[in-house]
GROMACS .gro file of C-alpha atoms in nm:
model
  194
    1UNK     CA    1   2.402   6.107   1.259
    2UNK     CA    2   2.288   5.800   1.420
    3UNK     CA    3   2.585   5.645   1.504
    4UNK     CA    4   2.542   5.337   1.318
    5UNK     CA    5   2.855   5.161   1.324
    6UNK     CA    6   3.130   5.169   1.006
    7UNK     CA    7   3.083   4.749   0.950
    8UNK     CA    8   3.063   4.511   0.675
    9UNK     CA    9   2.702   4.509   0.502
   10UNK     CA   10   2.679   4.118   0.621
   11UNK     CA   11   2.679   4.152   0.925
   12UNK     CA   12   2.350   3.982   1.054
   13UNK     CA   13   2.274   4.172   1.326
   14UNK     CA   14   2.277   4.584   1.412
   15UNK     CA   15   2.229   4.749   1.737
   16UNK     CA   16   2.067   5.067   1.647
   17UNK     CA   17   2.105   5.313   1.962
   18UNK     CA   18   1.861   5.675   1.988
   19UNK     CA   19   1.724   5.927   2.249
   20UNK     CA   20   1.535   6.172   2.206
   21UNK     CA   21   1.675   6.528   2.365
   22UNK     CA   22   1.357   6.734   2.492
   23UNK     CA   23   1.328   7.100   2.426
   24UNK     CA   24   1.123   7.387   2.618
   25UNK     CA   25   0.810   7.169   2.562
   26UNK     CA   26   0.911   6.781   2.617
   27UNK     CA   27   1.127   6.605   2.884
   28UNK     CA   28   1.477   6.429   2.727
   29UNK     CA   29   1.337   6.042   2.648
   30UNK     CA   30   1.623   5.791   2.794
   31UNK     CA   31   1.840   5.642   2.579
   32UNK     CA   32   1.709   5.318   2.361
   33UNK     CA   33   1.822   5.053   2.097
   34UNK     CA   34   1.654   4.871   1.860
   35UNK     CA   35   1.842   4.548   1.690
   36UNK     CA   36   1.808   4.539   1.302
   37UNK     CA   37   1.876   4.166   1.120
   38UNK     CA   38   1.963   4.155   0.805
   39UNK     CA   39   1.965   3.842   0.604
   40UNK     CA   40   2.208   3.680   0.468
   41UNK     CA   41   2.117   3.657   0.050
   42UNK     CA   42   2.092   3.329  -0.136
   43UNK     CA   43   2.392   3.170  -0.313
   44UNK     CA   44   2.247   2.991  -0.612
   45UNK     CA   45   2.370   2.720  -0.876
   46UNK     CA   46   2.314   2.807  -1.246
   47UNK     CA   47   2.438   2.453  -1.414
   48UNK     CA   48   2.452   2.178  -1.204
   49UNK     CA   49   2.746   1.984  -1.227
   50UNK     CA   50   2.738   1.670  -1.428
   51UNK     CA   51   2.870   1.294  -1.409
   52UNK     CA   52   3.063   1.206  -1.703
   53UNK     CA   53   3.006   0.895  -1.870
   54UNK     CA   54   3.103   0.650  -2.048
   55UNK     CA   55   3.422   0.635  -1.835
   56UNK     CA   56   3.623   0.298  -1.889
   57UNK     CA   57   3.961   0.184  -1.690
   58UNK     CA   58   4.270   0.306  -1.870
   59UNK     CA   59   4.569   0.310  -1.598
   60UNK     CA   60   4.527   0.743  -1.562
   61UNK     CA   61   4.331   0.967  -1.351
   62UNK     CA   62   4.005   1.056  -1.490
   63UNK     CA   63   3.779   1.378  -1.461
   64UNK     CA   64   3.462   1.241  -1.301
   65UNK     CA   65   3.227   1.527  -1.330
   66UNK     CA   66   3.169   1.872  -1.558
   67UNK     CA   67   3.207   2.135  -1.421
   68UNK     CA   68   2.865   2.341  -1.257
   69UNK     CA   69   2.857   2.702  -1.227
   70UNK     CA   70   2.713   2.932  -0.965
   71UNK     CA   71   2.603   3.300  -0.876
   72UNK     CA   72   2.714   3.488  -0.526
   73UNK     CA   73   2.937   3.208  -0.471
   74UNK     CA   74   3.217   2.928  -0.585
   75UNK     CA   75   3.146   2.595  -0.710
   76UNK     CA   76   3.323   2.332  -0.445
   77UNK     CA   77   3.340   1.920  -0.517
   78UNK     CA   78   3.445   1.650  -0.250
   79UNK     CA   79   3.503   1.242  -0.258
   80UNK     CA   80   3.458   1.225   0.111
   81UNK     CA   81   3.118   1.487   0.150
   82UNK     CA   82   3.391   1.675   0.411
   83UNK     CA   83   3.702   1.833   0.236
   84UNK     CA   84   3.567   2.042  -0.012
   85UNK     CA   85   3.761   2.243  -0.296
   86UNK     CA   86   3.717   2.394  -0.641
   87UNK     CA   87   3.898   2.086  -0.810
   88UNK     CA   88   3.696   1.874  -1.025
   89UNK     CA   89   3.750   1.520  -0.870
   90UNK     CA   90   3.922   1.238  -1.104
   91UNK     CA   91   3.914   0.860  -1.043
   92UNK     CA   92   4.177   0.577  -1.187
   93UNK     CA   93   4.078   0.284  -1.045
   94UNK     CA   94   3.750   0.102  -1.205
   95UNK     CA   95   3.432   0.126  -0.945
   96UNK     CA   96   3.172   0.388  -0.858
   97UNK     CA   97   3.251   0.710  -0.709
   98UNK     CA   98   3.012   0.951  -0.486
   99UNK     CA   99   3.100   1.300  -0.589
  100UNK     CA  100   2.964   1.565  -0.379
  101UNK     CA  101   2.906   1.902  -0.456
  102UNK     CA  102   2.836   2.268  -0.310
  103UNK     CA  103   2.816   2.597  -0.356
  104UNK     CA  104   3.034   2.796  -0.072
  105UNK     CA  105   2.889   3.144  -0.088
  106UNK     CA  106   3.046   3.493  -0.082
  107UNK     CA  107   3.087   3.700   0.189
  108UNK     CA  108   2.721   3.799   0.289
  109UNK     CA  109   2.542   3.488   0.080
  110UNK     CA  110   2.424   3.167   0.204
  111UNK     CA  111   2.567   2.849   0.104
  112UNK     CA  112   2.360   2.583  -0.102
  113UNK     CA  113   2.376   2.238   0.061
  114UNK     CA  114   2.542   1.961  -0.074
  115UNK     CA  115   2.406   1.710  -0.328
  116UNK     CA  116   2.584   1.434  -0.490
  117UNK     CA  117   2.657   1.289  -0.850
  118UNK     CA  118   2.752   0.888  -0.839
  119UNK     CA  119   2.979   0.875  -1.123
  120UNK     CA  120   3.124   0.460  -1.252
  121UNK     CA  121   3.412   0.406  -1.431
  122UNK     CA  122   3.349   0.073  -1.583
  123UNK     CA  123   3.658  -0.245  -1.616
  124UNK     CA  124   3.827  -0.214  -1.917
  125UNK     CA  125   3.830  -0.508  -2.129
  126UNK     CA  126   4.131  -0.691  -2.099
  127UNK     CA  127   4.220  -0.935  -2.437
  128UNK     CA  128   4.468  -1.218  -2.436
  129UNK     CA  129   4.621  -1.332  -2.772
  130UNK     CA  130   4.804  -1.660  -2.900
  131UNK     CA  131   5.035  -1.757  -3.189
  132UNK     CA  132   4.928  -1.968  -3.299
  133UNK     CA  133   4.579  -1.977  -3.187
  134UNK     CA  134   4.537  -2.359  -3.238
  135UNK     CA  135   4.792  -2.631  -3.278
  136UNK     CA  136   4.816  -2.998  -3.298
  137UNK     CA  137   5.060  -3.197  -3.155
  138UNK     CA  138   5.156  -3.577  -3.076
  139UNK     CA  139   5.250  -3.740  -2.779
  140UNK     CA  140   5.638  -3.776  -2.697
  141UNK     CA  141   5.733  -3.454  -2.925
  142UNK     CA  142   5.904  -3.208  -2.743
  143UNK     CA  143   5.593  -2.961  -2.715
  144UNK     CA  144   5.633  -2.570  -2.739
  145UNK     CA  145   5.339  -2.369  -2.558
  146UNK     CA  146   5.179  -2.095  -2.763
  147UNK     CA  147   5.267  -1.726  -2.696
  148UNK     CA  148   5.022  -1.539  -2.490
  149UNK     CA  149   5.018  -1.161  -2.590
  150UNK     CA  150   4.825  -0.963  -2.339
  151UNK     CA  151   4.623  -0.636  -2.353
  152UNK     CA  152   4.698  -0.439  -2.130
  153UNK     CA  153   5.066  -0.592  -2.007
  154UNK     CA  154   5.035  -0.538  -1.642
  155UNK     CA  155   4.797  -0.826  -1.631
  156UNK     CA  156   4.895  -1.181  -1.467
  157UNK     CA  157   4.729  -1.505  -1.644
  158UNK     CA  158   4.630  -1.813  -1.440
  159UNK     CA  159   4.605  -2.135  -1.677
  160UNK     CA  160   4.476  -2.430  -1.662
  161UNK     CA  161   4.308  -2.731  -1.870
  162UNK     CA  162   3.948  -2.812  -1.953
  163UNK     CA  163   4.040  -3.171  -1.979
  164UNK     CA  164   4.294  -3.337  -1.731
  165UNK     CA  165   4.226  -3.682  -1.886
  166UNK     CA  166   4.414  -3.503  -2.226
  167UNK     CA  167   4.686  -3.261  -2.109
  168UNK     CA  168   4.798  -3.066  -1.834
  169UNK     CA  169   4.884  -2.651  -1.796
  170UNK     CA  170   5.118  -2.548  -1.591
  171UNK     CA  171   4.898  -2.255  -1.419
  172UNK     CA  172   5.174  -1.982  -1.386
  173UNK     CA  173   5.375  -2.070  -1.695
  174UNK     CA  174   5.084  -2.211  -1.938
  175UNK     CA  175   5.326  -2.491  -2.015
  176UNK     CA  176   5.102  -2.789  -2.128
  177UNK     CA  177   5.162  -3.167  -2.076
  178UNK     CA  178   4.964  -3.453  -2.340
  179UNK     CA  179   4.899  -3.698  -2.121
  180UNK     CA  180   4.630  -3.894  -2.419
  181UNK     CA  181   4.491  -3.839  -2.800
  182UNK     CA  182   4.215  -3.643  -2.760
  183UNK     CA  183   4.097  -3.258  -2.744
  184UNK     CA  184   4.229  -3.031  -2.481
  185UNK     CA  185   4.105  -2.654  -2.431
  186UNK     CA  186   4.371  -2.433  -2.253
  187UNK     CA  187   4.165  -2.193  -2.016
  188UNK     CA  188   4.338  -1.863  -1.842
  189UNK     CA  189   4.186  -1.628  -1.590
  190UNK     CA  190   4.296  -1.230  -1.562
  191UNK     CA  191   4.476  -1.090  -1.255
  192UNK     CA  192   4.608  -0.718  -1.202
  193UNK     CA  193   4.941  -0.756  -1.083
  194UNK     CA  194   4.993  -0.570  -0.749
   0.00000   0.00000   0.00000
């Protein structure tokens, strides 16, 4: 035979060695090599991974992406474009997410360069509710603030009055003062609690 060396297929590279051995006729031809490369084949992706939409704040970790598939190699997806791994990436928090992807190809097969998907998950809308909604009341009555029900609960409310002139709001209770006769609109502002 010729010798060639009992190695993986992929290897890139051979060293093929020959001589020639004379006879009665020809002189022996010194010993030679030739180097054989053999390239690597192609990974490829068949479906492309895709973002998923329509992805709204709900307090749990969320799939960001479907799935791709590929040939001669494995699927990989990465938050950071460095650590790379076959799990589909999932978001809680609201904001936009870079998701990158790859295909890390078999032994022998090239690897397809990475690409990326931005993926949002949008703020949820957050509701506050009172009982009762409106109310009247007159100056010098002992005055009850409405109940505030709140959507989702972990949410902090901030209060305070459109009109100072007409009653006050205690801005971490919602407790409200009459100062006058008039019209007063309690306002409150969201906060996630830490």
């Amino acid at each position: 035979g010729l010798g060639i060396p009992a190695e993986p297929l992929f290897r890139s590279s051979y060293t093929v060695y020959y001589r020639v051995v004379g006879n009665a006729n020809y002189n022996d031809v010194a010993p030679q090599s030739v180097t054989a490369t053999i390239a690597s084949s192609e990974s490829s992706i068949v479906t492309y991974p895709t973002a998923n939409t329509g992805l709204v704040y709900n307090g749990t970790a969320q799939a960001l992406i479907t799935a791709g598939s590929a040939t001669n190699g494995t699927m990989q997806y990465s938050l950071d474009g460095q650590n790379y791994s076959t799990t589909i990436p999932t978001g809680t928090n609201a904001g936009s997410y870079d998701v990158w992807y790859m295909v890390k190809g078999n032994a022998g097969y090239s690897d397809v360069a990475p690409a990326k998907l931005t993926v949002t998950i949008a703020k949820a809308q957050a509701t506050v509710r009172y009982n009762p909604y409106e109310f009247t009341a007159k100056i010098g009555e002992t005055f009850y603030p409405p109940y505030a029900t709140l959507d989702p609960r972990d949410l902090t409310l901030t209060y305070w009055s459109a009109d100072k002139d007409v009653a006050t709001v205690n801005a971490q209770t919602g407790e409200v003062t009459l100062i006058a006769p008039g019209i007063a609109r309690s306002e409150e502002r969201f906060s996630r609690n830490a």
